[in-house]
CSV table of N, CA and C in Angstrom, one decimal:
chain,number,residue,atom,x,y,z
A,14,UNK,N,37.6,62.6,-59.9
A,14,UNK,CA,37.6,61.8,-61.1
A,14,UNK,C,39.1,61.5,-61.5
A,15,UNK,N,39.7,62.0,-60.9
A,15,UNK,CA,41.0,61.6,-61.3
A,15,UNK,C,41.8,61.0,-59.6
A,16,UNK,N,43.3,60.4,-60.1
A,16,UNK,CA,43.9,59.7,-58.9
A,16,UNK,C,44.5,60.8,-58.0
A,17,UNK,N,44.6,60.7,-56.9
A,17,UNK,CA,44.9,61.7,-56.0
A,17,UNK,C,46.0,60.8,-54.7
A,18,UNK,N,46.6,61.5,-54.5
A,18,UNK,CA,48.1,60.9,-53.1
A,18,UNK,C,47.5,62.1,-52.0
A,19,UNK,N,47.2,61.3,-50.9
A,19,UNK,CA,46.7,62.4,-49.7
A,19,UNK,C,48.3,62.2,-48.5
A,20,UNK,N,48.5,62.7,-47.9
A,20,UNK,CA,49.4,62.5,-46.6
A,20,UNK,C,48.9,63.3,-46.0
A,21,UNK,N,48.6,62.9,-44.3
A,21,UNK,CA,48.4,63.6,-43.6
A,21,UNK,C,48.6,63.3,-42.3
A,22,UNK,N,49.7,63.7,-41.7
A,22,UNK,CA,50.3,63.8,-40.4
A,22,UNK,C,49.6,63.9,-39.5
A,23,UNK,N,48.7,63.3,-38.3
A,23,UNK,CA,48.2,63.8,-37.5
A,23,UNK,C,49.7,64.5,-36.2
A,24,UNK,N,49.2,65.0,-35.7
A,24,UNK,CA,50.5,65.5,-34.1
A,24,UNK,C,49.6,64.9,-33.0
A,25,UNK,N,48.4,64.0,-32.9
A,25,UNK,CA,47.9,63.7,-31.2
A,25,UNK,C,48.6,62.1,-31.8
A,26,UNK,N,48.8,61.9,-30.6
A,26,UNK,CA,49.2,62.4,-29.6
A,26,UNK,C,50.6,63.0,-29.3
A,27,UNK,N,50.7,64.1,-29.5
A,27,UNK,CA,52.2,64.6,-29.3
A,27,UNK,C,52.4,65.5,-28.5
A,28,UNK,N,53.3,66.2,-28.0
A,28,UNK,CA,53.4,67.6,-27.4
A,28,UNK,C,53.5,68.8,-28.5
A,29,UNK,N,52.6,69.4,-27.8
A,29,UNK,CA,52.5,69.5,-26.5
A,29,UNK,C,50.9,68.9,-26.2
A,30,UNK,N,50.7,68.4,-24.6
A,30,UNK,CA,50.3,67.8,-24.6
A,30,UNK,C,48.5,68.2,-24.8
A,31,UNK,N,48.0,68.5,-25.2
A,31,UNK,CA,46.7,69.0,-25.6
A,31,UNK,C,45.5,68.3,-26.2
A,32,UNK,N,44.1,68.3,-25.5
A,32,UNK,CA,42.7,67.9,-25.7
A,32,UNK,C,42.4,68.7,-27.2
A,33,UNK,N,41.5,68.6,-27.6
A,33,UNK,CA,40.6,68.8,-28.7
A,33,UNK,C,40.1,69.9,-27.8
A,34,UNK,N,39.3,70.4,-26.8
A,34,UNK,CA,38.6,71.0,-26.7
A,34,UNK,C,39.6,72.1,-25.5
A,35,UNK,N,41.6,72.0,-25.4
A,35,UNK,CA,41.6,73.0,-24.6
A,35,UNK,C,42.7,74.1,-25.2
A,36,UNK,N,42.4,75.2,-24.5
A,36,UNK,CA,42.8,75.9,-25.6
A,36,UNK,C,43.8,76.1,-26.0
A,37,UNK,N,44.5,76.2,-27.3
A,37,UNK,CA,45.7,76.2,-28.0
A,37,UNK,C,47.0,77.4,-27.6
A,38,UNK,N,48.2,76.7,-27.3
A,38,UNK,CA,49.2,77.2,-26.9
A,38,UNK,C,49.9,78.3,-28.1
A,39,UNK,N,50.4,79.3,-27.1
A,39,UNK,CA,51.1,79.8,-28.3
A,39,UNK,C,52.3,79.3,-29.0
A,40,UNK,N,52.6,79.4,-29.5
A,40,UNK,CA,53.5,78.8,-30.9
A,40,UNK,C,54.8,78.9,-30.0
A,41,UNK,N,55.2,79.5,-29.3
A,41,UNK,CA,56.6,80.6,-29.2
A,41,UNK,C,57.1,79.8,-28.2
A,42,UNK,N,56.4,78.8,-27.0
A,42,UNK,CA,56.9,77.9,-25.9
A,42,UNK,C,57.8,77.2,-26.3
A,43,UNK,N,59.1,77.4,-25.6
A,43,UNK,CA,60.4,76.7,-25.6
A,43,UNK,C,60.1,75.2,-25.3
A,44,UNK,N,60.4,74.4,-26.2
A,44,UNK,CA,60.3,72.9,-25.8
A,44,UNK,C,61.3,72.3,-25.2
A,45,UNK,N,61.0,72.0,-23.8
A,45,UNK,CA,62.6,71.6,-22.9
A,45,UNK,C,62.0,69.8,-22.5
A,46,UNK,N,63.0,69.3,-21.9
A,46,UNK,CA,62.5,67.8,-21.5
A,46,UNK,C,61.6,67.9,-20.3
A,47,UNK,N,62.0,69.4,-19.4
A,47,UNK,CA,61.3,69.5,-17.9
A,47,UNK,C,59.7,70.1,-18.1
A,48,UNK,N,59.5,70.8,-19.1
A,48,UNK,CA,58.4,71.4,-19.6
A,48,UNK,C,57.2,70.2,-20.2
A,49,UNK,N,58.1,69.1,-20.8
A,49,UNK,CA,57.0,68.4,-21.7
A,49,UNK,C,56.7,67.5,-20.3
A,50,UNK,N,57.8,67.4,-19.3
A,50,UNK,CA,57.5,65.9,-18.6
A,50,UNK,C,56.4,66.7,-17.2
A,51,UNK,N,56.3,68.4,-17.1
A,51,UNK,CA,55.2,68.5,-16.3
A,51,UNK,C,54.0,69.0,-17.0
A,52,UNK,N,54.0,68.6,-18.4
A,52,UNK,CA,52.8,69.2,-18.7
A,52,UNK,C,51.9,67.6,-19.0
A,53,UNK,N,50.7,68.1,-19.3
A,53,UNK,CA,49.6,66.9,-19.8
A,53,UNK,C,49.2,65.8,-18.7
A,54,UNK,N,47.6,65.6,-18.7
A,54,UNK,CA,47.4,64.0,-17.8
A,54,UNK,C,47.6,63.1,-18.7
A,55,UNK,N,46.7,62.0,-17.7
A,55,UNK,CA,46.7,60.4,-18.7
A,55,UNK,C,44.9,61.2,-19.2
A,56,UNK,N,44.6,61.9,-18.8
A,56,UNK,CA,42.7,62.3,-19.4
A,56,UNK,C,43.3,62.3,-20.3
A,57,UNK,N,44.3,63.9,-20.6
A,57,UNK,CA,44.5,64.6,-21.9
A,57,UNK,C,44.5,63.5,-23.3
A,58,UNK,N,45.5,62.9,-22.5
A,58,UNK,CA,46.5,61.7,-23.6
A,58,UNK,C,44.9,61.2,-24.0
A,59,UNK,N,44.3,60.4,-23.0
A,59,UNK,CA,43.1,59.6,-23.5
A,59,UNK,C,41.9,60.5,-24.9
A,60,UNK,N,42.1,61.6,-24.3
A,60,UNK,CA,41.3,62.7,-25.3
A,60,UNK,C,41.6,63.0,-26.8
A,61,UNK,N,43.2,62.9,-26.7
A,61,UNK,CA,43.7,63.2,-27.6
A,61,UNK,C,44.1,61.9,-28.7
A,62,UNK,N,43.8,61.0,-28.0
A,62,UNK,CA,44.0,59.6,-28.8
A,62,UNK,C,42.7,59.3,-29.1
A,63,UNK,N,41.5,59.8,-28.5
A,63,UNK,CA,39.6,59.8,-28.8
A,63,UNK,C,39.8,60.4,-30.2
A,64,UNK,N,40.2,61.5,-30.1
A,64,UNK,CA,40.0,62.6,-31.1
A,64,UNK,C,40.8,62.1,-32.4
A,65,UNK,N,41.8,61.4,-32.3
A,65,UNK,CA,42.8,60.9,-33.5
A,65,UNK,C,42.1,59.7,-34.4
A,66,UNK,N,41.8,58.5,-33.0
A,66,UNK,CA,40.6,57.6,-34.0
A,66,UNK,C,39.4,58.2,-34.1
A,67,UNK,N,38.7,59.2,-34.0
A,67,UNK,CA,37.4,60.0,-34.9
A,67,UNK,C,37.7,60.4,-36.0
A,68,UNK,N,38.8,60.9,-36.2
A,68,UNK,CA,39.2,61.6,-37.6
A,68,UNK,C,39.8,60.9,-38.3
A,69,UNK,N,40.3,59.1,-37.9
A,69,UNK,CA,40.7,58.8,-38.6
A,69,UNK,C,39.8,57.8,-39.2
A,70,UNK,N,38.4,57.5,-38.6
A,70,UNK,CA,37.0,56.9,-38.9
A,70,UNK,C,36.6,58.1,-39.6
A,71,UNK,N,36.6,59.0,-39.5
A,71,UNK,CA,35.7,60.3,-40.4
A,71,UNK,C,36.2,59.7,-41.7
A,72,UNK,N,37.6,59.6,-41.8
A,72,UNK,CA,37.8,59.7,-42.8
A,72,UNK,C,37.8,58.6,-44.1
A,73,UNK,N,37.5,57.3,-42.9
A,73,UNK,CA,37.5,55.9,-43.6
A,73,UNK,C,36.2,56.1,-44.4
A,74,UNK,N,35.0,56.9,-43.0
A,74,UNK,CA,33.8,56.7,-43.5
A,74,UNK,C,33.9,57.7,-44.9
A,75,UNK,N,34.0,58.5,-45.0
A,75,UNK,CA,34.0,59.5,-46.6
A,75,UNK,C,34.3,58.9,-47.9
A,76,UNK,N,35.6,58.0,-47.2
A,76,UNK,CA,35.8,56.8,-47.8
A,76,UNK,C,34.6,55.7,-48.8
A,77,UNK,N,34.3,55.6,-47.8
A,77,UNK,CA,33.3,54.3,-48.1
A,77,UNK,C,31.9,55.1,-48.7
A,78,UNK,N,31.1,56.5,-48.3
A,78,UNK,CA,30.7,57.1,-48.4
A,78,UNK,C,30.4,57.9,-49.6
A,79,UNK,N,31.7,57.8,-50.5
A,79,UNK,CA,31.8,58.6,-51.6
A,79,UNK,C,32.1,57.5,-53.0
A,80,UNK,N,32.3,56.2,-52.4
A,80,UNK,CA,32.4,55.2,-53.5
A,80,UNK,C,34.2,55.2,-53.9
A,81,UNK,N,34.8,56.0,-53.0
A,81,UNK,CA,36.5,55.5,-53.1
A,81,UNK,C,36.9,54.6,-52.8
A,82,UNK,N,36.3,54.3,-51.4
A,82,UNK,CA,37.2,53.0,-50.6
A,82,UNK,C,38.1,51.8,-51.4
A,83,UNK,N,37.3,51.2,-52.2
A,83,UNK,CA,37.8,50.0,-53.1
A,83,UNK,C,38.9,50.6,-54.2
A,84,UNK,N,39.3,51.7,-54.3
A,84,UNK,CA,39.9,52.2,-55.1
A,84,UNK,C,41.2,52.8,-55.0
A,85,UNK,N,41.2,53.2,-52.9
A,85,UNK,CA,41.8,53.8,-52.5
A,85,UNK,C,43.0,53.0,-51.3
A,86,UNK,N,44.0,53.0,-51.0
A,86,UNK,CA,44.7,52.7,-50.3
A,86,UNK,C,44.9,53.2,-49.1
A,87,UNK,N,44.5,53.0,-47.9
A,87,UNK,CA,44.8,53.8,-46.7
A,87,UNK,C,46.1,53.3,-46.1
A,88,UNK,N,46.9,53.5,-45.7
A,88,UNK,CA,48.1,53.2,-44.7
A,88,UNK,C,48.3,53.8,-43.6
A,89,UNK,N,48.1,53.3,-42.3
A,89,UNK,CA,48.6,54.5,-41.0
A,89,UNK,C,49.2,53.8,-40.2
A,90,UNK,N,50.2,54.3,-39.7
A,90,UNK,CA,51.4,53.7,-39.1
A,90,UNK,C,52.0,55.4,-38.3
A,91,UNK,N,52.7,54.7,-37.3
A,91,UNK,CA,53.4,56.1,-36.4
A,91,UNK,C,54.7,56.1,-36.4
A,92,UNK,N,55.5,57.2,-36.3
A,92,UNK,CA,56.9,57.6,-36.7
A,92,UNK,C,57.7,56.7,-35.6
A,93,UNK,N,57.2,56.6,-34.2
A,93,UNK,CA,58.2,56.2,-33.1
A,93,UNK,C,57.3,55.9,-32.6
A,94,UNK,N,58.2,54.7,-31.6
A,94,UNK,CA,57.2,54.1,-30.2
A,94,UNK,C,56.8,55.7,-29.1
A,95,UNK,N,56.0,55.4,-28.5
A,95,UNK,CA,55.2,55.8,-27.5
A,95,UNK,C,56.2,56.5,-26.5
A,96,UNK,N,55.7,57.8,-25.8
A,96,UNK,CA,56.0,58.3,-25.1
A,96,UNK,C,55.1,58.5,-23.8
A,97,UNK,N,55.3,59.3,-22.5
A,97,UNK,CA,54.6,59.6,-21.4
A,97,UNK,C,53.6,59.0,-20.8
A,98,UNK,N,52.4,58.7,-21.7
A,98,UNK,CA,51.9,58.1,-21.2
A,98,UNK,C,51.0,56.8,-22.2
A,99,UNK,N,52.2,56.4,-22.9
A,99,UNK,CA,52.3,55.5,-23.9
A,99,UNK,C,52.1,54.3,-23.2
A,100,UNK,N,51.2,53.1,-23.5
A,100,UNK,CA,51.7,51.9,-22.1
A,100,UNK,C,52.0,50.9,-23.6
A,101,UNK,N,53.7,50.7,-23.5
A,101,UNK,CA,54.5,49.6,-24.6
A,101,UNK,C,54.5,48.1,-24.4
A,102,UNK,N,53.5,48.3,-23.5
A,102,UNK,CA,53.2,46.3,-23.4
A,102,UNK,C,54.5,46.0,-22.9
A,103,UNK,N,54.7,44.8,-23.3
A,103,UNK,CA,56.2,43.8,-23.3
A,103,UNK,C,57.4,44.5,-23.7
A,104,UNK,N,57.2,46.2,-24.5
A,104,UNK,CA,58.6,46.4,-25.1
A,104,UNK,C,58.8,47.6,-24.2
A,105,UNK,N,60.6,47.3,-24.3
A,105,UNK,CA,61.6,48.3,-23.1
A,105,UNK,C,61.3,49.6,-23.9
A,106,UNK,N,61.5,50.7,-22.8
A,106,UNK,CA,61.9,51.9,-23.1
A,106,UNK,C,60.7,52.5,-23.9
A,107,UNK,N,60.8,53.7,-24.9
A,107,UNK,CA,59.7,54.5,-25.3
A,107,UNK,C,60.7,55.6,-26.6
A,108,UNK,N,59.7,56.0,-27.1
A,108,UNK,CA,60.1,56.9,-28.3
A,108,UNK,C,61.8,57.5,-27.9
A,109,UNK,N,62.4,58.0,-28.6
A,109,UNK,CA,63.6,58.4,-29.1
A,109,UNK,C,64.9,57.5,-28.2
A,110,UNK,N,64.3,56.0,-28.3
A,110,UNK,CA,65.3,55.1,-28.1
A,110,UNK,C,65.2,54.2,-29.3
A,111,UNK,N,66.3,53.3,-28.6
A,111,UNK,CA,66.1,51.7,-30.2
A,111,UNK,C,65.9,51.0,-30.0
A,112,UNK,N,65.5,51.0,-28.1
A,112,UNK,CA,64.9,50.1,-28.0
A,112,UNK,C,63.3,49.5,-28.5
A,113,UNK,N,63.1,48.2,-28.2
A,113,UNK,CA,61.4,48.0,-29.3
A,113,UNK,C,60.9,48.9,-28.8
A,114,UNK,N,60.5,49.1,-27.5
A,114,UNK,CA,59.3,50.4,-27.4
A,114,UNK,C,59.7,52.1,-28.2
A,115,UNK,N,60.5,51.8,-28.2
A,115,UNK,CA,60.9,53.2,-29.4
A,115,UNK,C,60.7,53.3,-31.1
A,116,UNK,N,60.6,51.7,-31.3
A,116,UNK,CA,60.2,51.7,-32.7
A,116,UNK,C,59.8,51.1,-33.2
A,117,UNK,N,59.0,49.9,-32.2
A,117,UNK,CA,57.7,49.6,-32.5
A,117,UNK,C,56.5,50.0,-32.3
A,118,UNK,N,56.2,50.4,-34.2
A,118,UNK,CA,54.7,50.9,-34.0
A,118,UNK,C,53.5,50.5,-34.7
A,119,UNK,N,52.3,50.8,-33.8
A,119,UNK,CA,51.1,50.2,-34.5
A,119,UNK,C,50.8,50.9,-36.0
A,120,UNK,N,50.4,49.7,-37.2
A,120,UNK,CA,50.2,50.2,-38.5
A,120,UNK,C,49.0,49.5,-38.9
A,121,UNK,N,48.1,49.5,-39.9
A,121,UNK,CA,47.3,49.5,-40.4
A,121,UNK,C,46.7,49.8,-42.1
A,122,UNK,N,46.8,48.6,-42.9
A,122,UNK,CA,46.5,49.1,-44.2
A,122,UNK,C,45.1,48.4,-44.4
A,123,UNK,N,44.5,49.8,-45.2
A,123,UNK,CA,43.0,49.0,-45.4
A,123,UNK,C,42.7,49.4,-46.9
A,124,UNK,N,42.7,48.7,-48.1
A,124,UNK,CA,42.4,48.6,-49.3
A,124,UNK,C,41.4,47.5,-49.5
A,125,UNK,N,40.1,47.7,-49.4
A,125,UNK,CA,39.0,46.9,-49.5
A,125,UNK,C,38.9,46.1,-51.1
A,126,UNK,N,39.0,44.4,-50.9
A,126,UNK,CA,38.7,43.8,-52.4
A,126,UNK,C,40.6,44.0,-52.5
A,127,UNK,N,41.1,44.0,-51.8
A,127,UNK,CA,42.3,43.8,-52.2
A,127,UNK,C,43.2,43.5,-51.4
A,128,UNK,N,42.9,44.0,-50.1
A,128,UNK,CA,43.6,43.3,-48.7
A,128,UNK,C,42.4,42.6,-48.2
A,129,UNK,N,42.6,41.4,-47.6
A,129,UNK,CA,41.5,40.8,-46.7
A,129,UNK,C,41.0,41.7,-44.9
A,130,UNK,N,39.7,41.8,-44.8
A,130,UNK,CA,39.8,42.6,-44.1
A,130,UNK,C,39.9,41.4,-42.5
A,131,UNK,N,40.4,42.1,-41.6
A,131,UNK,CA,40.9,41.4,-40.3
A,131,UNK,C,42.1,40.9,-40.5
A,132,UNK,N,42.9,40.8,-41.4
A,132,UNK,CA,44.6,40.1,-41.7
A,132,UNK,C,44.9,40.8,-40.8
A,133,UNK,N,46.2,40.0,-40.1
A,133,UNK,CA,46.8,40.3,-39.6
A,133,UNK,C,48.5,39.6,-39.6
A,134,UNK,N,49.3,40.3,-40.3
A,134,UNK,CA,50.4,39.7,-40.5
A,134,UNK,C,51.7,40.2,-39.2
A,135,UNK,N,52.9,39.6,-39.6
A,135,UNK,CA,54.1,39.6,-38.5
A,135,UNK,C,55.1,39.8,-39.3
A,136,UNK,N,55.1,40.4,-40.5
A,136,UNK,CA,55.9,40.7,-41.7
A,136,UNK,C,56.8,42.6,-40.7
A,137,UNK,N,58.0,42.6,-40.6
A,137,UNK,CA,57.9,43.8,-40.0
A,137,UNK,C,58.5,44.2,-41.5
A,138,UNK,N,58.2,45.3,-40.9
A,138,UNK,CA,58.2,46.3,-41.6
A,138,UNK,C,58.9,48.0,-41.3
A,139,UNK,N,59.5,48.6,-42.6
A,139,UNK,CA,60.1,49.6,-42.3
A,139,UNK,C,59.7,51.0,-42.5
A,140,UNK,N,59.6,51.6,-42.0
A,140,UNK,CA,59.0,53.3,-42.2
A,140,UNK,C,59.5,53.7,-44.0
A,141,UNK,N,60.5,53.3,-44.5
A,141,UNK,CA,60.5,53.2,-46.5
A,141,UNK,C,59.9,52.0,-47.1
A,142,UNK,N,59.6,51.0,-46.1
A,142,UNK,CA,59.0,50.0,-47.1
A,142,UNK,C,57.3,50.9,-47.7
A,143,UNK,N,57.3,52.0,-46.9
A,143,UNK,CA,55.5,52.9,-47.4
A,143,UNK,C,56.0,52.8,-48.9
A,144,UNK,N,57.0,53.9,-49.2
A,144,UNK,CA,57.2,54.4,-50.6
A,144,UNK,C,57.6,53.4,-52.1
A,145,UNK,N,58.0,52.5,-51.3
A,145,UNK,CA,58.3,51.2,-52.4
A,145,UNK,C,56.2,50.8,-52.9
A,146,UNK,N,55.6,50.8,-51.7
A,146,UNK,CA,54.4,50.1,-51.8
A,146,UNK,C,53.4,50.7,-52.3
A,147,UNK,N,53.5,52.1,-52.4
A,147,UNK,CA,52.4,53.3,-52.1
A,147,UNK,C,52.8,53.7,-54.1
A,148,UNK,N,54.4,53.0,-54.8
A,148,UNK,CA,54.5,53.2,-56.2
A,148,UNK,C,54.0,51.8,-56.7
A,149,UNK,N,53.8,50.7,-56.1
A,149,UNK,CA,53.4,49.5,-56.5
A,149,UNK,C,52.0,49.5,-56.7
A,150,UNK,N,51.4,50.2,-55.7
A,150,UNK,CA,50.2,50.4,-55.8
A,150,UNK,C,49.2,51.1,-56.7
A,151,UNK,N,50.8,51.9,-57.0
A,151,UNK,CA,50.1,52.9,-58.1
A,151,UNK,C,50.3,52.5,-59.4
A,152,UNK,N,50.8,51.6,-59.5
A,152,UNK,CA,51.8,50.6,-61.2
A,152,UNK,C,52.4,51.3,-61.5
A,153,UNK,N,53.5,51.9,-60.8
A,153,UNK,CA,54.6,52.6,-61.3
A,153,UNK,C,55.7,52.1,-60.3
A,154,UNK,N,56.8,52.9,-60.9
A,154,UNK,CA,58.2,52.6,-59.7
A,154,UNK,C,58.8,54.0,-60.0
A,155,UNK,N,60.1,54.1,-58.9
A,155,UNK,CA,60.7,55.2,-58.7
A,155,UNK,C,61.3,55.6,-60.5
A,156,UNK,N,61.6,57.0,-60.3
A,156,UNK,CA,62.3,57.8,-61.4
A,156,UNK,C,64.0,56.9,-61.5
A,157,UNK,N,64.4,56.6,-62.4
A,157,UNK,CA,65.1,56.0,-62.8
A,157,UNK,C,66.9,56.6,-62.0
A,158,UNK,N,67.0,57.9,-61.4
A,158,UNK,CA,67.8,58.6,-60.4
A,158,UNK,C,67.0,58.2,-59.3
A,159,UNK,N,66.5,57.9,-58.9
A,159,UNK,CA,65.9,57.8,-57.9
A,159,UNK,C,65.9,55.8,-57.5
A,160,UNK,N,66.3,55.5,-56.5
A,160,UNK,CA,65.9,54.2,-55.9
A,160,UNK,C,65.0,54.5,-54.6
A,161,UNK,N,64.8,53.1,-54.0
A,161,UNK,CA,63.6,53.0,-52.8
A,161,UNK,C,64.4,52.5,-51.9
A,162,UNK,N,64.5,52.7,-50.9
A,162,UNK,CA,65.4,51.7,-49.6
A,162,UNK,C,64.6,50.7,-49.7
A,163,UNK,N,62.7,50.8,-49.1
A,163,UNK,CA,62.0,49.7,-49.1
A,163,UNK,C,62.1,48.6,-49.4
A,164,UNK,N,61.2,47.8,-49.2
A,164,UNK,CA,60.2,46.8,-49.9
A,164,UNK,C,59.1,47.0,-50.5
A,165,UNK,N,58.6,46.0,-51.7
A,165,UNK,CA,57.0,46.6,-51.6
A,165,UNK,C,56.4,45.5,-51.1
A,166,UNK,N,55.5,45.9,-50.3
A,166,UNK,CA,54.7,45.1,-49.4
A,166,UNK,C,53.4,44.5,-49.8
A,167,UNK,N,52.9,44.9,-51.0
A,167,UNK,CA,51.9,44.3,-51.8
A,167,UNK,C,51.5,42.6,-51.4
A,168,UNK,N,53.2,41.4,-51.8
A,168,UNK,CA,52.4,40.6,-52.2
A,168,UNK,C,52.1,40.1,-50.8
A,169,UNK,N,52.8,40.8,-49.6
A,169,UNK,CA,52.7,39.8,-48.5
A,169,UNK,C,51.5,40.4,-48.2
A,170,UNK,N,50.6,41.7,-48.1
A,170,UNK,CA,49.9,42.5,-47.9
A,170,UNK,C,48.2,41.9,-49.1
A,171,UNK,N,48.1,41.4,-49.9
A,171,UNK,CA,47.4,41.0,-50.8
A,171,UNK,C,47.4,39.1,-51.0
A,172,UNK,N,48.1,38.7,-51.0
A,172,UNK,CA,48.2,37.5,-51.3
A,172,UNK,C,48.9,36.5,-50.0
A,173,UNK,N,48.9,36.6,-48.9
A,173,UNK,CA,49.0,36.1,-48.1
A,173,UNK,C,50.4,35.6,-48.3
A,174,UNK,N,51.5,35.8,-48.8
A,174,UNK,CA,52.5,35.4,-48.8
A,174,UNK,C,53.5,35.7,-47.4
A,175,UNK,N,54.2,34.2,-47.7
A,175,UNK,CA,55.1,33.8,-45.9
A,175,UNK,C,55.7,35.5,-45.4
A,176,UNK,N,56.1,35.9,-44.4
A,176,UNK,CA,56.5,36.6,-44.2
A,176,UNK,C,58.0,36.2,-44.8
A,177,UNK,N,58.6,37.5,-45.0
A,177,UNK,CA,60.1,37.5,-45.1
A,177,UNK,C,61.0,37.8,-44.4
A,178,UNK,N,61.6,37.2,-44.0
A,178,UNK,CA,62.8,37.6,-42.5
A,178,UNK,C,63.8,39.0,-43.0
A,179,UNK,N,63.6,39.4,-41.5
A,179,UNK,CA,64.6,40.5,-42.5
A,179,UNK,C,65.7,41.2,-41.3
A,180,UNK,N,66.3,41.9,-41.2
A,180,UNK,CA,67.5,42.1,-40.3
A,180,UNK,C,67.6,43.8,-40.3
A,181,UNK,N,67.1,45.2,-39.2
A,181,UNK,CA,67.0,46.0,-38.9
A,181,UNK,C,68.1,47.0,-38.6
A,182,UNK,N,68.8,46.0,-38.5
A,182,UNK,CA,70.4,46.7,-37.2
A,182,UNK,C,71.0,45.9,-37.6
């Protein structure tokens, strides 16, 4: 009955490299570059990217399910481009570079009756343009000590407005 801010980080696909159904490592394993690059298949990866869109449909459907959806804002987007057995299309290189494949990543906002559903824009976008959007959304803005690096992405996100060019580096 009242408004609620959810975040929730999934870790699949991440290392270490792990299925849903195998069994869970202990905590204490030193994380080296030679460790992550012989651990995990392309199964695992595929399992663990199954398991990430289930839970992230579970949770659309609860959504829709409970009479939120229209009310609610989802946003999912990933910290870094792809690693091991990431396949980055057209872009060079892979997570903890600058190159595109290191920081181009797939995102996804679904606010039903407010974003059109199947849009697909070319507006890029920045990992703080969330926090600019996620207060717009809420009709508020930051504490007055407080600024937003962002953008808010509302009107291009709602109203089909041109993309705005913008400069990264």
């Amino acid at each position: 009955n009242k408004p609620f801010f959810l975040s929730l980080q999934f870790t699949a696909p991440h290392w270490p490299w792990q299925g849903p159904t195998d069994a869970a490592l202990p905590d204490s394993i030193p994380m080296s570059a030679k460790l992550m690059q012989s651990m995990g298949t392309k199964d695992v990866y595929k399992a663990m990217m199954q398991s990430l869109d289930e839970q992230v449909g579970r949770i659309l459907k609860t959504l829709d399910e409970t009479g939120l959806a229209a009310n609610t804002i989802v946003i999912f987007t990933s910290d870094n481009g792809g690693e091991k057995f990431s396949d980055m299309g057209p872009y060079a290189k892979m997570k903890m570079t600058v190159w595109e494949g290191g920081v181009r990543v797939p995102a996804f906002v679904r606010w039903p009756g407010k974003i059109k559903a199947n849009t697909v824009s070319q507006q890029q976008v920045n990992t703080m343009d969330w926090t600019a959007t996620i207060l717009a959304a809420a009709g508020t803005k930051a504490n007055e000590k407080y600024t937003t690096d962002g953008m808010n992405l509302l009107p291009v996100l709602t109203s089909n407005q041109q993309v705005l060019p913008r400069t990264f580096y």
